[in-house]
Amino acid sequence: MTARSKFTPSCPMPTFDHDMVVLGHGSGGLLTYRLLDQFIFKALHDDAERPAHDGAFLDVSGEMAFTTDSFVVDPIFFPGGNIGDLAINGTVNDLAMCGAIPQTLSLSFILEEGLLMKEFWEILQSIKQACEAAEVKIVTGDTKVVEKGKGDRIFINTTGLGKVHPKANIDSSNIQPGDRVIVSGPLATHGIAILSVREGLSFETNLETDSTSLHDIVLPLLDKYGSDVHLLRDPTRGGVASTLNEICRSSKVGIRLVESALPIENEVKGACEMLGLDPLYVANEGIFLAIVKEQQAESMVQFLRKHDKGRRAVVIGQVTEDDAGRVVLNAAIGGKRVVHMLTGEQLPRIC
Amino acid sequence: MKYLEEYRDRALVEKYLDKIHHTVTKPWNIMEICGGQTHSLVKNGIVEMLPHKVKMIHGPGCPVCVTPVHLIDHAIALSHEDQVILCSFGDMLRVPGSSGSLLEAKAQGADVRIMYSPLDALQLARKHPEKEVVFFAVGFETTAPAIALSVIRAAHAHIENYSLLTSHVLVPPAVKAILEEDDHVINALLAAGHVCTIMGLEEYYPLSGTYQIPIVATGFEPVDLVQGILMAVVQLEKGIAQVENQYARMVQREGNRIAQDVINSVFQVTDQHWRGIGKIPSSGLMLRDTFAQHDAQRKFALQSHPPLKDTGDCIAGLVLKGVKKPMDCPMFGHTCTPENPLGAPMVSSEGACAAYYHFSGFSESLAE
């Protein structure tokens, strides 16, 4: 399987007078106008919806969630996706983790001159599809161009606004000793899929990123279980280990993980062994952690498993009074170890 | 994952642990030589499951930890040269030299790249004939064959822009140096299974005989480690000192002859400075004269410094020899942490200080 085989553009690329991005596309003049009008808007908006102003007018009431994220992934195309859908799903998921219904997004590009238009088009198509899947609208944005060597082909920033679900009460202060930690799917798939195509490291695998929007599994969970869902987090950079450490520090509780319960695909396990990486620290894009009321945990797992994105949901640990501020793992062979926060970048061991 | 899961079997681990508990009557200090073994002991929580009488001492088998400061300084200086692409294994990037690390050099704009194999670095040299690709070759007998192979291939294909900055070290001379110390406290050794896979067991018979110490070639998985520890404890309790092979599925007495030939054709044995320990005779590998054009030290006329003093008050040397525990260091866990390492053993996940850091604060009994 190649890096782009999954993707089939829904619209052909329009005829455009450049085959790559040039500095003038960020000048604010005619080239910028054409790039927006004939390329970006054409990809993302129906004619009636094209933005006419620099800003958007929104009718907002009630409790809202607001989040922003920037995307600099390398390489920009990888098995199962690209930087475009990642940028949409990432912000949609940050809203979902606040217990919010994603509604509107802003979308900003920093393009490096020389980026091929056909690559940019492919990214825009992924963005459009991800927005449709997540039922969100892009209402404002920006495009800048930097000189060759001053960027890495394309950086994307998205900011999102969503309405908080009426039954949601997501707050780390709700966490109690005894609460269970649920993970919605297998760990480390996204990070290993990216590494498998990185220059100087490529290895053969069928793994694809797990990047997906999670609001459509999280919102029904909140509908049914409401405030028994105490906290939601998507363990992206730094992996499950770093996210759980953050939770322990902010809530002043301990978390006890059970190594033998961690869902990890065999192929991911094998790659981690080979590369000297710990799957607990590898990035994820399509799973979430839920800290939930003990009595409801098993019922929630069964509920999540009925959803396509939660088929492998499982309880991986529990909140404890002991070891406050720390994540401790019961090793599969019976020992214990502290699972620290990621230090710097996870560097491979050499022997 | 066949051949891995079998050696992570909880019931089997418990069986060996049980035997260790029943066998041990006196306190023993057992040194695991290899950082990979240290890492596995920590990761699987094995130290905590051993009887209090059995103390594990983490040995010098972390190659990045013992790489001398002046070579790291050379690597950093080379990385700042315009035409140079400096390649290295990942762990090496964070190790502090006398000022800064390769990771900091990278942040300042140097072209520093992480490689998993020297053959990837060779490929890079082939792709960029206008550049000088320098591979910072750090490791024990385990990585030496692949490094040697890359040089043979470079010479064969006339890839002249590929060179090595070598800091390759040999395990048995270091073990000998530690056992020669008057203040060492080691009763038995777990030899590093992967090193023995390449080099065989021959070198360990004279060591075991001379110093009357049990030596068990041991693997890296939980079952390997507890079985190796049991074999050492049984010898100690019986008062015997022999070479035994726990890792028989990989290690043969004569080792891997083909790999040894490859090493010998490219490298010759030389005296080597070990960071924190000092100069150990015949404990390193340098490129033979026939491969001088692939030796970065000679190619870039790097001055071979007299060994520099190691960073400040770091007691890495005493830790690596097993004389002191990491917690005996006043900087441990305060000014010296994995985020801001002052000495190399705090950097690598295989380094003794980092291993202890990951225990510390969890429970006092673990850190003892």
CSV table of C-alpha atoms in Angstrom, one decimal, chain A residues 8-333:
chain,number,residue,atom,x,y,z
A,8,THR,CA,-9.3,9.7,-4.3
A,9,PRO,CA,-9.8,13.3,-5.0
A,10,SER,CA,-13.5,14.2,-5.5
A,11,CYS,CA,-12.9,17.2,-7.7
A,12,PRO,CA,-10.3,17.5,-10.5
A,13,MET,CA,-7.7,20.3,-9.9
A,14,PRO,CA,-8.7,23.5,-11.7
A,15,THR,CA,-6.5,24.9,-14.4
A,16,PHE,CA,-4.2,27.3,-12.7
A,17,ASP,CA,-1.5,29.5,-14.1
A,18,HIS,CA,1.3,28.2,-11.7
A,19,ASP,CA,2.3,24.6,-11.0
A,20,MET,CA,3.8,25.6,-7.7
A,21,VAL,CA,3.4,28.2,-5.0
A,22,VAL,CA,5.5,31.3,-5.5
A,23,LEU,CA,6.2,34.2,-3.2
A,24,GLY,CA,3.7,36.4,-5.1
A,25,HIS,CA,0.9,34.2,-3.9
A,26,GLY,CA,1.4,35.7,-0.5
A,27,SER,CA,1.8,39.3,-1.6
A,28,GLY,CA,-1.8,40.3,-1.0
A,29,GLY,CA,-2.1,41.4,-4.7
A,30,LEU,CA,-3.6,39.8,-7.8
A,31,LEU,CA,-1.8,36.4,-7.4
A,32,THR,CA,-3.1,36.1,-3.8
A,33,TYR,CA,-6.6,36.9,-5.0
A,34,ARG,CA,-6.4,34.3,-7.7
A,35,LEU,CA,-5.0,31.7,-5.4
A,36,LEU,CA,-7.9,32.2,-3.0
A,37,ASP,CA,-10.7,32.7,-5.6
A,38,GLN,CA,-9.7,30.0,-8.2
A,39,PHE,CA,-8.0,27.5,-5.9
A,40,ILE,CA,-8.6,27.5,-2.1
A,41,PHE,CA,-12.3,28.7,-2.2
A,42,LYS,CA,-13.0,26.6,-5.2
A,43,ALA,CA,-11.8,23.5,-3.2
A,44,LEU,CA,-13.5,24.3,0.1
A,45,HIS,CA,-16.7,26.3,-0.5
A,46,ASP,CA,-19.8,26.2,-2.6
A,47,ASP,CA,-20.2,29.5,-4.5
A,48,ALA,CA,-22.9,30.8,-2.1
A,49,GLU,CA,-20.7,30.3,0.9
A,50,ARG,CA,-17.6,32.1,-0.2
A,51,PRO,CA,-16.3,34.4,2.5
A,52,ALA,CA,-16.7,38.1,1.5
A,53,HIS,CA,-14.9,39.6,4.6
A,54,ASP,CA,-11.7,39.0,6.5
A,55,GLY,CA,-13.7,37.9,9.5
A,56,ALA,CA,-16.9,35.8,10.1
A,57,PHE,CA,-20.1,36.8,11.8
A,58,LEU,CA,-21.3,34.2,14.2
A,59,ASP,CA,-24.5,33.9,16.2
A,60,VAL,CA,-23.3,32.5,19.5
A,61,SER,CA,-25.1,31.8,22.7
A,62,GLY,CA,-24.7,29.6,25.7
A,63,GLU,CA,-21.5,27.9,26.9
A,64,MET,CA,-18.9,27.5,24.1
A,65,ALA,CA,-15.6,25.7,23.7
A,66,PHE,CA,-12.7,27.4,21.9
A,67,THR,CA,-9.4,25.8,20.8
A,68,THR,CA,-6.5,26.2,18.5
A,69,ASP,CA,-3.8,23.9,17.1
A,70,SER,CA,-1.0,24.1,14.6
A,71,PHE,CA,0.2,21.2,12.3
A,72,VAL,CA,3.7,20.8,11.1
A,73,VAL,CA,3.8,17.0,10.5
A,74,ASP,CA,6.7,15.6,8.4
A,75,PRO,CA,6.1,14.0,5.9
A,76,ILE,CA,3.0,15.9,4.9
A,77,PHE,CA,1.6,12.8,3.1
A,78,PHE,CA,1.6,9.5,5.1
A,79,PRO,CA,-0.2,6.2,5.0
A,80,GLY,CA,-3.9,6.8,5.4
A,81,GLY,CA,-3.9,10.6,5.4
A,82,ASN,CA,-2.1,13.9,5.0
A,83,ILE,CA,-1.6,17.2,6.9
A,84,GLY,CA,-5.0,18.5,5.7
A,85,ASP,CA,-7.3,16.0,7.3
A,86,LEU,CA,-5.0,15.9,10.4
A,87,ALA,CA,-5.5,19.6,10.8
A,88,ILE,CA,-9.3,19.4,10.8
A,89,ASN,CA,-9.6,16.2,12.9
A,90,GLY,CA,-7.1,17.6,15.4
A,91,THR,CA,-9.1,20.7,16.2
A,92,VAL,CA,-12.5,18.9,15.9
A,93,ASN,CA,-11.2,16.4,18.5
A,94,ASP,CA,-9.9,19.1,20.8
A,95,LEU,CA,-13.5,20.5,20.9
A,96,ALA,CA,-15.0,17.0,21.3
A,97,MET,CA,-12.6,16.4,24.3
A,98,CYS,CA,-14.2,19.6,25.9
A,99,GLY,CA,-17.5,17.9,25.5
A,100,ALA,CA,-18.5,20.3,22.7
A,101,ILE,CA,-20.3,19.9,19.4
A,102,PRO,CA,-17.8,21.2,16.8
A,103,GLN,CA,-19.3,23.9,14.7
A,104,THR,CA,-17.0,26.4,13.0
A,105,LEU,CA,-13.3,26.5,12.2
A,106,SER,CA,-10.7,29.0,11.0
A,107,LEU,CA,-8.1,27.7,8.7
A,108,SER,CA,-4.7,29.3,8.1
A,109,PHE,CA,-1.8,28.2,5.8
A,110,ILE,CA,1.8,29.0,5.9
A,111,LEU,CA,3.1,27.8,2.5
A,112,GLU,CA,6.7,27.5,1.5
A,113,GLU,CA,7.4,28.6,-2.1
A,114,GLY,CA,7.9,25.6,-4.3
A,115,LEU,CA,5.0,23.6,-2.9
A,116,LEU,CA,3.4,21.9,-5.8
A,117,MET,CA,-0.1,23.0,-6.6
A,118,LYS,CA,-1.2,19.4,-7.2
A,119,GLU,CA,-0.1,18.5,-3.7
A,120,PHE,CA,-1.8,21.6,-2.2
A,121,TRP,CA,-5.0,20.6,-4.1
A,122,GLU,CA,-4.8,17.1,-2.7
A,123,ILE,CA,-4.5,18.6,0.8
A,124,LEU,CA,-7.4,20.9,0.2
A,125,GLN,CA,-9.5,18.0,-0.9
A,126,SER,CA,-8.7,16.1,2.3
A,127,ILE,CA,-9.6,19.2,4.3
A,128,LYS,CA,-13.0,19.4,2.6
A,129,GLN,CA,-13.8,15.7,3.2
A,130,ALA,CA,-12.7,15.9,6.8
A,131,CYS,CA,-14.9,19.0,7.3
A,132,GLU,CA,-17.9,17.2,5.7
A,133,ALA,CA,-17.3,14.1,7.9
A,134,ALA,CA,-17.1,16.2,11.0
A,135,GLU,CA,-20.0,18.5,10.0
A,136,VAL,CA,-18.0,21.7,10.6
A,137,LYS,CA,-17.7,24.8,8.4
A,138,ILE,CA,-14.6,26.8,7.7
A,139,VAL,CA,-15.7,30.4,8.2
A,140,THR,CA,-12.4,32.4,8.0
A,141,GLY,CA,-8.8,31.9,7.3
A,142,ASP,CA,-5.5,33.2,6.0
A,143,THR,CA,-2.7,32.3,3.6
A,144,LYS,CA,0.9,33.4,3.8
A,145,VAL,CA,3.9,32.4,1.7
A,146,VAL,CA,7.5,32.1,3.0
A,147,GLU,CA,10.7,31.9,1.0
A,148,LYS,CA,12.1,28.5,0.1
A,149,GLY,CA,14.0,27.1,3.1
A,150,LYS,CA,12.0,29.2,5.6
A,151,GLY,CA,9.3,26.6,6.1
A,152,ASP,CA,8.7,22.9,5.5
A,153,ARG,CA,6.3,22.9,2.4
A,154,ILE,CA,3.2,23.6,4.4
A,155,PHE,CA,2.1,24.5,8.0
A,156,ILE,CA,-1.5,24.7,8.9
A,157,ASN,CA,-3.3,26.3,11.9
A,158,THR,CA,-6.9,25.6,12.7
A,159,THR,CA,-9.0,27.2,15.4
A,160,GLY,CA,-12.4,25.8,16.4
A,161,LEU,CA,-15.5,26.9,18.1
A,162,GLY,CA,-18.1,24.4,19.4
A,163,LYS,CA,-21.2,24.4,21.6
A,164,VAL,CA,-20.8,22.5,24.9
A,165,HIS,CA,-23.1,19.5,25.1
A,166,PRO,CA,-25.9,20.2,27.6
A,167,LYS,CA,-25.1,17.0,29.6
A,168,ALA,CA,-21.3,17.4,29.6
A,169,ASN,CA,-19.4,18.2,32.8
A,170,ILE,CA,-15.8,17.7,31.7
A,171,ASP,CA,-13.5,18.9,34.5
A,172,SER,CA,-10.4,17.4,36.0
A,173,SER,CA,-11.7,18.3,39.4
A,174,ASN,CA,-14.4,15.7,39.0
A,175,ILE,CA,-11.9,12.9,39.0
A,176,GLN,CA,-12.2,10.6,42.0
A,177,PRO,CA,-10.1,7.7,43.3
A,178,GLY,CA,-11.7,4.6,41.9
A,179,ASP,CA,-12.5,6.1,38.6
A,180,ARG,CA,-11.6,3.9,35.6
A,181,VAL,CA,-9.4,4.9,32.7
A,182,ILE,CA,-10.9,3.8,29.3
A,183,VAL,CA,-9.0,4.0,26.0
A,184,SER,CA,-11.1,3.9,22.9
A,185,GLY,CA,-8.7,2.0,20.6
A,186,PRO,CA,-5.2,0.7,20.0
A,187,LEU,CA,-2.2,2.8,21.0
A,188,ALA,CA,0.6,4.3,18.9
A,189,THR,CA,-0.8,3.5,15.4
A,190,HIS,CA,-0.5,7.1,14.1
A,191,GLY,CA,3.1,7.7,15.3
A,192,ILE,CA,4.4,4.4,13.9
A,193,ALA,CA,2.6,4.9,10.5
A,194,ILE,CA,4.3,8.3,10.2
A,195,LEU,CA,7.7,6.9,11.2
A,196,SER,CA,7.3,4.1,8.6
A,197,VAL,CA,7.6,6.7,5.8
A,198,ARG,CA,10.1,9.1,7.3
A,199,GLU,CA,13.2,9.6,5.3
A,200,GLY,CA,16.0,7.4,6.4
A,201,LEU,CA,13.7,5.2,8.4
A,202,SER,CA,11.2,3.7,5.9
A,203,PHE,CA,10.1,0.2,6.6
A,204,GLU,CA,7.4,-1.9,5.1
A,205,THR,CA,4.1,-2.0,6.9
A,206,ASN,CA,0.4,-2.0,6.2
A,207,LEU,CA,-0.2,0.4,9.1
A,208,GLU,CA,-2.2,3.5,8.4
A,209,THR,CA,-2.8,6.5,10.6
A,210,ASP,CA,-5.8,6.3,12.9
A,211,SER,CA,-6.5,10.0,12.4
A,212,THR,CA,-10.3,10.5,12.5
A,213,SER,CA,-12.8,12.9,14.0
A,214,LEU,CA,-14.0,11.6,17.4
A,215,HIS,CA,-17.0,13.8,18.1
A,216,ASP,CA,-19.4,11.3,16.6
A,217,ILE,CA,-18.4,8.7,19.2
A,218,VAL,CA,-17.9,11.1,22.1
A,219,LEU,CA,-21.2,13.0,21.8
A,220,PRO,CA,-23.4,9.9,22.0
A,221,LEU,CA,-21.4,8.8,25.1
A,222,LEU,CA,-22.2,12.2,26.7
A,223,ASP,CA,-25.9,11.8,25.7
A,224,LYS,CA,-26.1,8.6,27.5
A,225,TYR,CA,-23.8,8.9,30.5
A,226,GLY,CA,-23.6,12.7,31.0
A,227,SER,CA,-21.6,13.8,34.0
A,228,ASP,CA,-20.4,10.3,34.8
A,229,VAL,CA,-17.8,11.0,32.1
A,230,HIS,CA,-15.4,13.0,34.3
A,231,LEU,CA,-12.6,13.8,31.8
A,232,LEU,CA,-11.9,13.3,28.1
A,233,ARG,CA,-8.5,13.7,26.5
A,234,ASP,CA,-7.0,12.7,23.1
A,235,PRO,CA,-3.4,11.4,23.7
A,236,THR,CA,-1.7,13.0,20.7
A,237,ARG,CA,1.9,14.2,21.1
A,238,GLY,CA,3.8,12.5,23.9
A,239,GLY,CA,1.3,9.6,23.8
A,240,VAL,CA,-0.9,8.1,26.5
A,241,ALA,CA,1.9,8.3,29.1
A,242,SER,CA,2.3,12.1,28.8
A,243,THR,CA,-1.4,12.8,28.8
A,244,LEU,CA,-2.1,10.7,31.9
A,245,ASN,CA,0.9,12.4,33.7
A,246,GLU,CA,-0.7,15.7,32.9
A,247,ILE,CA,-4.0,14.5,34.4
A,248,CYS,CA,-2.3,13.2,37.5
A,249,ARG,CA,-0.4,16.5,38.1
A,250,SER,CA,-3.5,18.7,37.6
A,251,SER,CA,-5.8,16.5,39.6
A,252,LYS,CA,-3.3,15.4,42.3
A,253,VAL,CA,-4.3,11.8,42.0
A,254,GLY,CA,-2.4,8.7,41.0
A,255,ILE,CA,-3.2,6.5,38.0
A,256,ARG,CA,-2.4,2.8,38.0
A,257,LEU,CA,-2.1,1.3,34.5
A,258,VAL,CA,-2.3,-2.4,33.7
A,259,GLU,CA,0.3,-3.2,31.0
A,260,SER,CA,-1.4,-6.4,29.9
A,261,ALA,CA,-4.7,-4.5,29.2
A,262,LEU,CA,-3.1,-2.0,26.8
A,263,PRO,CA,-4.5,-2.6,23.3
A,264,ILE,CA,-1.6,-2.4,20.8
A,265,GLU,CA,-1.7,-3.9,17.3
A,266,ASN,CA,1.0,-6.6,16.8
A,267,GLU,CA,2.5,-4.7,13.9
A,268,VAL,CA,2.9,-1.6,16.1
A,269,LYS,CA,4.4,-3.8,18.9
A,270,GLY,CA,6.9,-5.2,16.4
A,271,ALA,CA,7.9,-1.8,15.0
A,272,CYS,CA,8.3,-0.4,18.5
A,273,GLU,CA,10.5,-3.3,19.5
A,274,MET,CA,12.6,-2.8,16.4
A,275,LEU,CA,12.9,0.9,16.8
A,276,GLY,CA,13.4,0.9,20.6
A,277,LEU,CA,10.3,3.0,21.2
A,278,ASP,CA,7.8,2.7,24.0
A,279,PRO,CA,4.2,2.7,22.6
A,280,LEU,CA,3.0,4.6,25.6
A,281,TYR,CA,4.9,7.6,24.4
A,282,VAL,CA,4.1,7.4,20.7
A,283,ALA,CA,1.5,9.8,19.2
A,284,ASN,CA,-2.1,9.0,18.5
A,285,GLU,CA,-4.7,10.9,16.4
A,286,GLY,CA,-7.8,8.7,16.4
A,287,ILE,CA,-8.3,7.5,20.0
A,288,PHE,CA,-9.3,9.2,23.2
A,289,LEU,CA,-8.9,8.5,26.9
A,290,ALA,CA,-12.0,8.8,29.2
A,291,ILE,CA,-11.8,9.0,33.0
A,292,VAL,CA,-15.2,7.7,34.1
A,293,LYS,CA,-17.2,6.8,37.2
A,294,GLU,CA,-16.2,3.3,38.4
A,295,GLN,CA,-19.8,1.9,38.4
A,296,GLN,CA,-20.5,2.9,34.8
A,297,ALA,CA,-17.1,1.9,33.3
A,298,GLU,CA,-18.0,-1.5,32.0
A,299,SER,CA,-21.3,-0.3,30.5
A,300,MET,CA,-19.5,2.5,28.8
A,301,VAL,CA,-16.9,0.1,27.3
A,302,GLN,CA,-19.8,-2.0,25.9
A,303,PHE,CA,-21.4,1.1,24.5
A,304,LEU,CA,-18.2,2.4,22.8
A,305,ARG,CA,-17.6,-1.0,21.3
A,306,LYS,CA,-20.8,-0.8,19.3
A,307,HIS,CA,-19.4,2.2,17.5
A,308,ASP,CA,-16.9,1.6,14.6
A,309,LYS,CA,-14.4,4.0,16.2
A,310,GLY,CA,-14.5,2.3,19.6
A,311,ARG,CA,-14.5,-1.4,18.7
A,312,ARG,CA,-11.3,-2.0,20.7
A,313,ALA,CA,-12.3,0.2,23.7
A,314,VAL,CA,-11.1,-1.2,27.0
A,315,VAL,CA,-10.4,-0.3,30.6
A,316,ILE,CA,-6.6,0.2,31.0
A,317,GLY,CA,-6.4,1.4,34.6
A,318,GLN,CA,-7.8,3.3,37.5
A,319,VAL,CA,-7.4,6.4,39.5
A,320,THR,CA,-5.8,5.9,42.9
A,321,GLU,CA,-5.2,7.9,46.1
A,322,ASP,CA,-1.7,6.5,46.4
A,323,ASP,CA,1.2,7.8,44.4
A,324,ALA,CA,-0.5,11.2,43.8
A,325,GLY,CA,0.8,13.0,40.8
A,326,ARG,CA,2.3,9.8,39.3
A,327,VAL,CA,1.4,7.2,36.7
A,328,VAL,CA,2.4,3.7,37.9
A,329,LEU,CA,2.3,0.7,35.6
A,330,ASN,CA,1.7,-2.9,36.7
A,331,ALA,CA,4.2,-4.6,34.3
A,332,ALA,CA,2.9,-7.7,32.6
A,333,ILE,CA,5.3,-9.9,34.5
